[in-house]
Coordinates of C-alpha atoms in Angstrom, one line a residue:
X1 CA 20.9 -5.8 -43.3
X2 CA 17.8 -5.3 -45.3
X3 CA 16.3 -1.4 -46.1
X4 CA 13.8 -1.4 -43.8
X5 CA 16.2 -2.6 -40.5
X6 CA 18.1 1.0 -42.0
X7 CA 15.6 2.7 -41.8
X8 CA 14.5 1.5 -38.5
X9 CA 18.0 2.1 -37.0
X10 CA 18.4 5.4 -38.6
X11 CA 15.2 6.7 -37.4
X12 CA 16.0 5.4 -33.9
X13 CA 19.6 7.5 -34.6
X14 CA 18.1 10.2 -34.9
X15 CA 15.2 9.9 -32.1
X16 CA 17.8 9.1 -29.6
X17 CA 20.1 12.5 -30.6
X18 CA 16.9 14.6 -30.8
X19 CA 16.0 13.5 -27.2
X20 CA 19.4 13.8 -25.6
X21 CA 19.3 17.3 -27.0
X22 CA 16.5 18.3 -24.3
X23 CA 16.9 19.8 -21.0
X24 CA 16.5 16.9 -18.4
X25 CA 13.5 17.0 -16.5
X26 CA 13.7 16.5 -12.6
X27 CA 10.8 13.7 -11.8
X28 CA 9.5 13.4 -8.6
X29 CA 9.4 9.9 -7.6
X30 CA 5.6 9.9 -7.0
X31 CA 3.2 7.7 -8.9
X32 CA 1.7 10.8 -10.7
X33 CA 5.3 11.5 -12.5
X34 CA 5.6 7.9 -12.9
X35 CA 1.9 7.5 -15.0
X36 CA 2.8 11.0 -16.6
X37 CA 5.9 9.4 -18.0
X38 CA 4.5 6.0 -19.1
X39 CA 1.2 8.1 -20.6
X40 CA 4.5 9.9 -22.7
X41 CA 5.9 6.9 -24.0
X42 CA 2.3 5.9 -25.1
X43 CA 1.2 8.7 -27.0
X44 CA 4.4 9.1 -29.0
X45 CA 4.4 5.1 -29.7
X46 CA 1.0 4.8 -30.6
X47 CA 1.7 1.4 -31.9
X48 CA 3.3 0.1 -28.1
X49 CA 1.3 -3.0 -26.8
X50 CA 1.1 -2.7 -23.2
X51 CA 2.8 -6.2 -22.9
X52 CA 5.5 -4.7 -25.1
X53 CA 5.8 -1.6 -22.9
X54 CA 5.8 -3.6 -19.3
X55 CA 9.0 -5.6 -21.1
X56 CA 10.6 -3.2 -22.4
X57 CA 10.6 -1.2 -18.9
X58 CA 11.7 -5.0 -17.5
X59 CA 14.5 -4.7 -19.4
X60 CA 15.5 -0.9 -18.7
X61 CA 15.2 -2.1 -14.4
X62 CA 17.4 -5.0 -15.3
X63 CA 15.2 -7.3 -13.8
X64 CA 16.3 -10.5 -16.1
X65 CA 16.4 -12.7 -12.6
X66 CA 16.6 -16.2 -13.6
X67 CA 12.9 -17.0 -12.3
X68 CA 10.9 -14.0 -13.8
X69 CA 13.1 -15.5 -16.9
X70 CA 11.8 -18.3 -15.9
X71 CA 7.8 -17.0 -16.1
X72 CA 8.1 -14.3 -18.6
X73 CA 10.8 -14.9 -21.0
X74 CA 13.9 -12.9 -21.4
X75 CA 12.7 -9.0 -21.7
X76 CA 15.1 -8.7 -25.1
X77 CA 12.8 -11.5 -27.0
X78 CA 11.2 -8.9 -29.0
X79 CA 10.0 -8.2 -32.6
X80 CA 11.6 -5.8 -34.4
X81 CA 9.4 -3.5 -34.3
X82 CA 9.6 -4.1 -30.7
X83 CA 13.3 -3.5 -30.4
X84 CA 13.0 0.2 -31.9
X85 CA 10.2 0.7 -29.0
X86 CA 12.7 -0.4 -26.8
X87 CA 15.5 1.8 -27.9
X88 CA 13.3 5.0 -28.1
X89 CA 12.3 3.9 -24.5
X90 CA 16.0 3.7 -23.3
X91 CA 16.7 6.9 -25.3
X92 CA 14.0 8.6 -23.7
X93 CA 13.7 8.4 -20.3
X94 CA 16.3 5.7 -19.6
X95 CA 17.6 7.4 -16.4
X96 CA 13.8 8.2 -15.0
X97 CA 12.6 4.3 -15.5
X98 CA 15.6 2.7 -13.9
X99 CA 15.9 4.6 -10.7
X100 CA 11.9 4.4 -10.3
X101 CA 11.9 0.5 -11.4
X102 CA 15.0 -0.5 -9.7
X103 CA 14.9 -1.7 -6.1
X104 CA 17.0 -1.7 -3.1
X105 CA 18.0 0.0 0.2
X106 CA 20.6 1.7 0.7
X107 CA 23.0 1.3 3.9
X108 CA 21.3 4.7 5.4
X109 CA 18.0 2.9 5.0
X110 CA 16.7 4.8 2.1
X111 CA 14.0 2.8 -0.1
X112 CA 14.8 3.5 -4.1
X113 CA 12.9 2.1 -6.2
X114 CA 9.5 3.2 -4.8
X115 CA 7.0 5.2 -5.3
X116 CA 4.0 7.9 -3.3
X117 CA 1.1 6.7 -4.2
X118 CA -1.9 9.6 -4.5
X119 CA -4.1 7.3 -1.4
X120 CA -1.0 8.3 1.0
X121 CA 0.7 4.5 0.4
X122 CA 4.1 3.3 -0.5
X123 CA 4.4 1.4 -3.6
X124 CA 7.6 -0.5 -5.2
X125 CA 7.2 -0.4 -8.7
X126 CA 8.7 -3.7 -9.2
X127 CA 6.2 -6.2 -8.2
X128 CA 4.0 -4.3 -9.5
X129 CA 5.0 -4.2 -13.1
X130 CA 5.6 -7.9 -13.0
X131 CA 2.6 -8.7 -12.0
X132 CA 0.4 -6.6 -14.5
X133 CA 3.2 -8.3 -17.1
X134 CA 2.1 -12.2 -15.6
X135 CA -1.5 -11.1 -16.6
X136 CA -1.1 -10.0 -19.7
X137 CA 1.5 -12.4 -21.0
X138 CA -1.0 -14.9 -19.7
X139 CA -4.1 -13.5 -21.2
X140 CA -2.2 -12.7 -24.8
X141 CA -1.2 -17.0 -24.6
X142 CA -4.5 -18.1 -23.3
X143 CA -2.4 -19.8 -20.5
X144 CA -2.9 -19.8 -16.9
X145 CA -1.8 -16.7 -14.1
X146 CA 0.2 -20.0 -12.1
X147 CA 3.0 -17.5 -12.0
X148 CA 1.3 -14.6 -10.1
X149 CA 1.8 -15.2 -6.7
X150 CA 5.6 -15.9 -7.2
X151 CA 6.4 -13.3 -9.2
X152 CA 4.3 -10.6 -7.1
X153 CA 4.8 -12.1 -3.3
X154 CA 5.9 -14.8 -3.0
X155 CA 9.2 -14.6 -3.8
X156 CA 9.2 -11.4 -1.6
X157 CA 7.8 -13.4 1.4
X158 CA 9.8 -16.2 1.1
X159 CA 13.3 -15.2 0.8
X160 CA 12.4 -12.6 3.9
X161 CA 11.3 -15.7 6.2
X162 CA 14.3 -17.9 5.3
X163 CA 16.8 -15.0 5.9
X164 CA 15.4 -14.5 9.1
X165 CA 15.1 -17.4 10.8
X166 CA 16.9 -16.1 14.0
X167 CA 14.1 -12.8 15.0
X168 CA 11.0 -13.1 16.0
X169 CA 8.4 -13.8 13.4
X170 CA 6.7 -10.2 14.0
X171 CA 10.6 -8.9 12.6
X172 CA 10.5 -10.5 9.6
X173 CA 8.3 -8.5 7.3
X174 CA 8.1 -4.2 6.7
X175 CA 9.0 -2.0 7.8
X176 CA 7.3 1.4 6.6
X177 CA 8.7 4.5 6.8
X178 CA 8.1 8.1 5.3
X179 CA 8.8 10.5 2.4
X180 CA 11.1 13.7 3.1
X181 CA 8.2 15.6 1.4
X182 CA 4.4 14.3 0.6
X183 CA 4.2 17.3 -1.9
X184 CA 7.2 16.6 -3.6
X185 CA 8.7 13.2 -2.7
X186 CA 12.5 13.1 -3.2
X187 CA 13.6 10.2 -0.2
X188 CA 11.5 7.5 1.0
X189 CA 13.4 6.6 4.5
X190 CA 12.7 3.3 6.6
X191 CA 11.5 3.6 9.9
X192 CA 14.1 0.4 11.7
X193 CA 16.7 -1.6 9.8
X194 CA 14.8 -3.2 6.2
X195 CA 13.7 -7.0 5.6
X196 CA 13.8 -8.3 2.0
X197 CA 9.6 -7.7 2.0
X198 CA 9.3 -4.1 3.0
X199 CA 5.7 -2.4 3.4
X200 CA 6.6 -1.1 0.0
X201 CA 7.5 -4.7 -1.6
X202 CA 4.1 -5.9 0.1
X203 CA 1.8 -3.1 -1.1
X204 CA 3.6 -3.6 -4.5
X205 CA 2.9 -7.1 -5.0
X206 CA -0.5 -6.9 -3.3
X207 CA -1.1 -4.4 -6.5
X208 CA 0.7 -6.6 -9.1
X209 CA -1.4 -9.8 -8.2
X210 CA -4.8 -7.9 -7.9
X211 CA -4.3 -5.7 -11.2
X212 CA -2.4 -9.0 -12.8
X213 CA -5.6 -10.5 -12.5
X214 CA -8.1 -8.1 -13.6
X215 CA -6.2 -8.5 -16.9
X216 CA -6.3 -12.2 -16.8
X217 CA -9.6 -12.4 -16.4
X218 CA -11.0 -9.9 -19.2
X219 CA -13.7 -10.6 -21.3
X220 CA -12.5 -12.4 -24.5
X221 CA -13.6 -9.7 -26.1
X222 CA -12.2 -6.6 -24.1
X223 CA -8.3 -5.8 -24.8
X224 CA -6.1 -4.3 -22.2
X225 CA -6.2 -1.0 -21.9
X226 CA -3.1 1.5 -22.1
X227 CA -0.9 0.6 -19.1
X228 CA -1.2 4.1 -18.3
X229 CA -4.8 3.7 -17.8
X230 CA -4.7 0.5 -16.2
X231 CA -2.6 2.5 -13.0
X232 CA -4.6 5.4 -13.1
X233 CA -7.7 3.4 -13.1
X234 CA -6.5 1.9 -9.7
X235 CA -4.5 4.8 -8.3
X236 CA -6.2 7.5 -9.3
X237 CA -9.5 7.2 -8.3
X238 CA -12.0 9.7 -7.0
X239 CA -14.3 8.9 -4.3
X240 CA -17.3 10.9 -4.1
X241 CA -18.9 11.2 -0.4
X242 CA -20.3 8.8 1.8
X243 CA -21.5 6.4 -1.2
X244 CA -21.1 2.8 -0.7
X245 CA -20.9 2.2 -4.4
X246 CA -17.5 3.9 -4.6
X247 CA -16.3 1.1 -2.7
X248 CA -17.1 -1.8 -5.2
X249 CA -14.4 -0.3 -7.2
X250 CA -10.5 -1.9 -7.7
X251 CA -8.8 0.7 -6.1
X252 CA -5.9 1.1 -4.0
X253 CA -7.3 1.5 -0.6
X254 CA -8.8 -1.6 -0.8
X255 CA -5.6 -3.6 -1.6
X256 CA -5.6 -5.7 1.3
X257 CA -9.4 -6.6 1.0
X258 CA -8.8 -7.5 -2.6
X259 CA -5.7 -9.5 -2.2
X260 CA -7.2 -11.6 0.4
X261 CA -9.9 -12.4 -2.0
X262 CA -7.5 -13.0 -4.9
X263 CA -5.1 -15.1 -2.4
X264 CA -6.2 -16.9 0.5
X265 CA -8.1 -19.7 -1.6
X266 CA -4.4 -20.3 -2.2
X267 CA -2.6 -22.9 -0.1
X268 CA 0.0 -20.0 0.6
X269 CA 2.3 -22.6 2.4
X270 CA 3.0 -24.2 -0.4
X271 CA 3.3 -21.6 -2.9
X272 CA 6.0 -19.8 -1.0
X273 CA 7.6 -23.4 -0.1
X274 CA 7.1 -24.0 -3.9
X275 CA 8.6 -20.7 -4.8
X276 CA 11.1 -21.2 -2.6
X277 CA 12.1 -24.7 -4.3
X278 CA 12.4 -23.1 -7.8
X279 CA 14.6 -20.4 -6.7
X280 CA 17.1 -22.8 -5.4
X281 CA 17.0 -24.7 -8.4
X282 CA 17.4 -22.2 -10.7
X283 CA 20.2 -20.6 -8.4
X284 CA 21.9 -24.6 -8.1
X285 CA 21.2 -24.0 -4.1
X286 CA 19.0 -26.8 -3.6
X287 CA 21.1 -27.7 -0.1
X288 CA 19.0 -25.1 1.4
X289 CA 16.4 -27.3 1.4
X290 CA 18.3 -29.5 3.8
X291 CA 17.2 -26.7 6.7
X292 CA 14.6 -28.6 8.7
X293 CA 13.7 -24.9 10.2
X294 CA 12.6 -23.1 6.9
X295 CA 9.0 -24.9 6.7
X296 CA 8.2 -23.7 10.3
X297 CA 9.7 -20.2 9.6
X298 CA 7.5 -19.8 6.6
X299 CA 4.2 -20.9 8.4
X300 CA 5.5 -18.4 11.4
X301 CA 6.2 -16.2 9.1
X302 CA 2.7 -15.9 6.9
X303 CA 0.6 -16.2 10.4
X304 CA 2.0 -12.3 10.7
X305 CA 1.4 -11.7 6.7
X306 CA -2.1 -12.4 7.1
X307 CA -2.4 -10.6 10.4
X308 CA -0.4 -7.7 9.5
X309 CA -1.7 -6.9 5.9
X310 CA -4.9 -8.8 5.8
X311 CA -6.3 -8.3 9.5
X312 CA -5.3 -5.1 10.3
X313 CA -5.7 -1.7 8.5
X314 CA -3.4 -0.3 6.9
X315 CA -2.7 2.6 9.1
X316 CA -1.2 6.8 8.1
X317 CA 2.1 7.1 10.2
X318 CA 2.1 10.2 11.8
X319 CA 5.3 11.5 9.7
X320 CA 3.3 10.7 6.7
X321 CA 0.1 13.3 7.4
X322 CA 2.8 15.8 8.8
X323 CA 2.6 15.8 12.8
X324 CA 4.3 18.2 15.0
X325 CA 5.7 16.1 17.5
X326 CA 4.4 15.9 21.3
X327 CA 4.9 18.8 23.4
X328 CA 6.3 16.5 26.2
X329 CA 7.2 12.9 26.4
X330 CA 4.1 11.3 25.8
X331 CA 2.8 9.3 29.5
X332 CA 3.0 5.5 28.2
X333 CA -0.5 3.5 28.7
X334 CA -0.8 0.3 30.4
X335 CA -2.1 -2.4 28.5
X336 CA -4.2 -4.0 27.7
X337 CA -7.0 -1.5 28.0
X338 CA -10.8 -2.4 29.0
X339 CA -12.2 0.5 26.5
X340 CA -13.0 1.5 23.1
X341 CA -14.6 5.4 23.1
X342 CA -15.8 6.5 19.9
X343 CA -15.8 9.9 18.5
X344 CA -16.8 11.9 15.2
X345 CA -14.8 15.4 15.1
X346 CA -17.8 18.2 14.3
X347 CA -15.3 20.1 13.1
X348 CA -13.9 18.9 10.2
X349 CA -17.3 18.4 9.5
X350 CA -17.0 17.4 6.1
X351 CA -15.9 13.8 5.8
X352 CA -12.2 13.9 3.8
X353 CA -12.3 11.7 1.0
X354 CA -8.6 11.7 -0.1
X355 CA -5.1 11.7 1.4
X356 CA -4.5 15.0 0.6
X357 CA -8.0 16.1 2.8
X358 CA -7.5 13.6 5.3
X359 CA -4.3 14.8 6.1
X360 CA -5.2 18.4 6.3
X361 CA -8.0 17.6 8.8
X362 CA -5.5 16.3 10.9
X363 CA -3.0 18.9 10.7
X364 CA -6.0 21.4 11.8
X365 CA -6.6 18.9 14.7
X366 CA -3.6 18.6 15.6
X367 CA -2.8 22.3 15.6
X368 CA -6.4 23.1 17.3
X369 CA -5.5 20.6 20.0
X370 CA -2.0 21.7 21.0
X371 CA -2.5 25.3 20.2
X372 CA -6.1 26.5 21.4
X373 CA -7.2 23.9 24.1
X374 CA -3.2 23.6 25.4
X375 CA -2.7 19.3 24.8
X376 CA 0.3 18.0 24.3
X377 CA -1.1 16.5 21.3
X378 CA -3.6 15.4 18.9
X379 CA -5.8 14.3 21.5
X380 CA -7.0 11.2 19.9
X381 CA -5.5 7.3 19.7
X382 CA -6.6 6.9 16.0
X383 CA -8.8 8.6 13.6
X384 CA -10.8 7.3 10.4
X385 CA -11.0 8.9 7.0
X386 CA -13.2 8.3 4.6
X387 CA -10.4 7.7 2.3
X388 CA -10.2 4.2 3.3
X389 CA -7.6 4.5 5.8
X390 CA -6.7 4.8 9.8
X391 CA -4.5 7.7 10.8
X392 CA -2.0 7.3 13.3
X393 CA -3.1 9.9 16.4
X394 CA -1.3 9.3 20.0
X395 CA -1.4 5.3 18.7
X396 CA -1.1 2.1 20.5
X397 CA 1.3 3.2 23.3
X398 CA 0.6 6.7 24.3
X399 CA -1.9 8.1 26.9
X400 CA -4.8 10.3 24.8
X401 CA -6.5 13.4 25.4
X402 CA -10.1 12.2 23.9
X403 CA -12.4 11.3 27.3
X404 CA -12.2 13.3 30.4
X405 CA -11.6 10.8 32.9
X406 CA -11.1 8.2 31.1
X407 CA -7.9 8.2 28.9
X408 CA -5.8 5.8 31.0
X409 CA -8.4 3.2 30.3
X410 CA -9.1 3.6 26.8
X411 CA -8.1 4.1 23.2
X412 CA -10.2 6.9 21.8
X413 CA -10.9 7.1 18.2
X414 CA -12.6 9.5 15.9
X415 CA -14.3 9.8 12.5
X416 CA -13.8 12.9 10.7
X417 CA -17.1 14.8 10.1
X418 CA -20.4 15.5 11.6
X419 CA -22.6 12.3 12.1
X420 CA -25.6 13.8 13.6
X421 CA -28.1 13.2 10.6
X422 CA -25.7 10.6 8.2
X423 CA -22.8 8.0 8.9
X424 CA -19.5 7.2 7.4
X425 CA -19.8 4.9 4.7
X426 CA -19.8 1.1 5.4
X427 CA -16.5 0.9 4.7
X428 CA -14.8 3.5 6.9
X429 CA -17.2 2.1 9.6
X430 CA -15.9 -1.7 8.5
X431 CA -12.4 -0.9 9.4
X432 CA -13.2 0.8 12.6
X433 CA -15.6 -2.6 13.8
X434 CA -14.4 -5.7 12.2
X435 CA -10.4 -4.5 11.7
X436 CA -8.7 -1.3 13.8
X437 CA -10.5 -3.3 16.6
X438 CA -9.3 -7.2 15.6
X439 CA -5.8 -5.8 15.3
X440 CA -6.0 -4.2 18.9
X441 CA -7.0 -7.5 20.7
X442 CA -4.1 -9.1 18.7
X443 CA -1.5 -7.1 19.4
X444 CA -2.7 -6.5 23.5
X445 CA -3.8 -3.2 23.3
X446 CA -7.4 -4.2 23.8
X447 CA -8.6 -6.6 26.2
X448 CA -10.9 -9.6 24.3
X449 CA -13.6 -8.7 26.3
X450 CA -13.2 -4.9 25.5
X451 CA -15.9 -2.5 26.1
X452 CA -17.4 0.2 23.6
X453 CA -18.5 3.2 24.4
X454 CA -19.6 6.8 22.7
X455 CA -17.9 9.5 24.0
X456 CA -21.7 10.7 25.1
X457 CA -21.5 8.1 27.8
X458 CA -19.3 8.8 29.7
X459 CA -19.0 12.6 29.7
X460 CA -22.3 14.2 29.9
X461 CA -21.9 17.7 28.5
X462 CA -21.6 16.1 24.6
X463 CA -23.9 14.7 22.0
X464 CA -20.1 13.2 20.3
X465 CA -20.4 10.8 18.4
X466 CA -23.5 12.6 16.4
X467 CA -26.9 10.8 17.1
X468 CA -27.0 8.7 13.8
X469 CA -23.5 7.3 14.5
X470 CA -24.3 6.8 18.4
X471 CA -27.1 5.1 17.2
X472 CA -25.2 2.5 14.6
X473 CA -22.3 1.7 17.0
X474 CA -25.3 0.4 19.6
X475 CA -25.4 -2.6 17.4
X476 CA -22.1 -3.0 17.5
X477 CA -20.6 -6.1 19.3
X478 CA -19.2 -5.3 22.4
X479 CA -21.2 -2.5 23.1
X480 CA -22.2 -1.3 26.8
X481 CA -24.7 0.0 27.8

């Protein structure tokens, strides 16, 4: 061994004691600690490459699978230089990377390996990482992204359609499910028994392939920034107000909006097929192949991706914005219903532009509703932020408190904020019109030749929705006069 691989070594020695030697920090397994911890790594390795540092995390998850091998090399083929990274890496936060990196679930249905993201949404770190790795291991070789979709979905989607066959396609993909604490996540648990492609898996790999991409397709002449930045970037955004312009950003409420784009060009069917075919290979299973079912069950089976994550919003649970539950049973609706009734709130009469505000609005709702005017809940079906995403109110099944007279016949959703003189942005307005409504109809909650209506209406002692929104949603398809 030459003098510098000493002194290499004996600086690493002495890194690694120097390090254990600190009182361990307690992480919370939000995407704020996570960046925190990455941005750490960063500025005490000045040196790091970001496609050294998404390797060198690989390696400390363990996730040496015989097809990322396959994509992205073996996570140990490193420089020198590179392996010292690596062991101050392990030294330092060893413990912190592999439980946030590492997925599973456990038999009590908690989700590890997953992280709160600052929009409200449940990411898996995973797919993520591998996909921001595809696009700059491509980018550095001057190679193409082929390995993208595999590595960030569909793998995911595949090996969650072929191992269940026997449940209805709708089973087959998710579930969500909610933190023990928003302010300082500990537990992610699932809300029903887990597939292999969780919401978490889905939102994960939705991220990988979109920020994956970005990289690949830099200017020749821009280098990747800091991973740190690179997640921060897309998770830790500010939106403004009610500007359109914040909305032409990559950012993390539009993940399903931006991996349609990215994806759907794709012949999905047979990139998962073709996934699928290289994973039996590699795992000497090819006799799978022999099952005449699993080409059906994977065109079943991406009909309800694309629905599910593509068509419809994604939607705030209730035990995610911290609902008190129902007074009473909640009285169950008949569906399909023959209404739409839409709503602005006055009061909030800001619009909330984050989770954080979004959430608090309807906590003050809620409480307003149950406590001063006596409901038994939130009185509405759904409301819209202006964070980029639908909150769960009553929801699809559950008779509303939102139009005197007319609750049994009609979903009733809100915007938060006054709309007399201004409207939500396009975008909150977009997935109110062309999605919250699409997904309705799909599921038979909505009748396809629903009716919309503003609250003024139909009751005729309120100006609700705000006379600039009344006067957008009468261009609306399927409004009545």
């Amino acid at each position: 061994m030459d003098y510098t691989h000493l002194r290499l070594l004996s600086f690493a020695f002495v890194f690694i004691i120097s390090v254990f030697s600190r009182p361990i920090n307690v992480h919370l397994r939000n995407m704020h600690s996570f960046i925190t911890a990455v941005e750490q790594l960063e500025g005490s390795n000045p040196v790091l490459t970001p496609l050294a540092l998404v390797r060198a995390l690989r390696k400390t998850a363990g996730h040496d699978d015989a097809m990322t091998m396959h994509y992205l090399g073996a996570s140990n083929n490193l420089s020198d230089a590179e392996v010292l990274e690596t062991a101050i890496l392990n030294a330092s936060s060893f413990s912190f990377f592999d439980k946030a990196i590492h997925h599973l679930v456990t038999d009590y249905g908690e989700e590890r390996g997953v992280v709160l993201a600052q929009d409200g949404s449940t990411v898996a770190l995973a797919p993520l990482l591998l996909g921001i790795e595809a696009g700059l291991k491509s980018r550095m070789e001057g190679t193409s992204a082929a390995c993208m979709f595999p590595l960030t979905l569909g793998r995911t989607l595949g090996l969650s359609f072929l191992s269940l066959q026997d449940i209805p396609p709708s089973n087959r993909l998710g579930p969500d499910g909610c933190w023990d604490s928003v302010d300082h996540p500990k537990m992610f648990r699932l809300s029903r028994p887990a597939t292999v492609a969780t919401d978490a898996m889905i939102h994960g790999g939705m991220d990988g392939a979109i920020l994956g991409h970005d990289i690949h397709h830099l200017p020749a002449a821009e280098e990747p920034q800091p991973l740190s930045q690179v997640l921060k970037g897309y998770y830790g955004f500010e939106i403004r107000g009610e500007q359109d312009s914040d909305w032409n950003k990559h950012i993390s409420p539009r993940r399903r909006e931006l991996s349609r784009t990215i994806l759907e060009p794709l012949n999905l069917q047979e990139e998962v097929m073709e996934t699928l075919r290289l994973v039996w290979k590699l795992e000497k299973t090819e006799w799978i192949a022999l099952d005449t079912g699993v080409e059906n069950s994977v065109k079943e089976g991406l009909e309800v991706f694309a629905h599910k994550y593509w068509d419809c919003p994604q939607i705030i649970p209730r035990c995610q914005w911290g609902a008190k539950p129902p007074k009473e049973t909640p009285v169950r609706l008949s569906l399909p219903l023959q209404f739409l009734y839409i709503h602005h709130t006055y009061e909030p009469s800001s619009p909330c532009l984050s989770f954080a505000s979004c959430s608090s609005g309807m906590r003050s709702m809620q409480r307003f509703h149950q406590e001063y005017r006596g409901w038994n809940d939130i009185g509405y079906s759904f409301v819209v932020g202006s964070d980029g995403y639908i909150y769960e109110g009553r929801g699809w099944t559950a008779l509303g408190t939102h139009t005197r007279g007319r609750n049994s016949v009609g979903y009733g959703v809100s915007f938060i904020g006054n709309y007399t003189a201004t409207l939500p942005s396009r975008y909150s307005r977009n997935l109110l019109q062309n999605h919250l409504v699409r997904c309705a109809v799909d599921r038979g909650g909505l009748r396809s030749n629903f009716t919309i209506h503003g609250h003024r209406q139909v009751v005729n002692y309120t100006s609700c929705p705000g006379e600039a929104l009344f006067s957008e949603i009468q261009r609306w398809e399927h409004f009545g006069d």
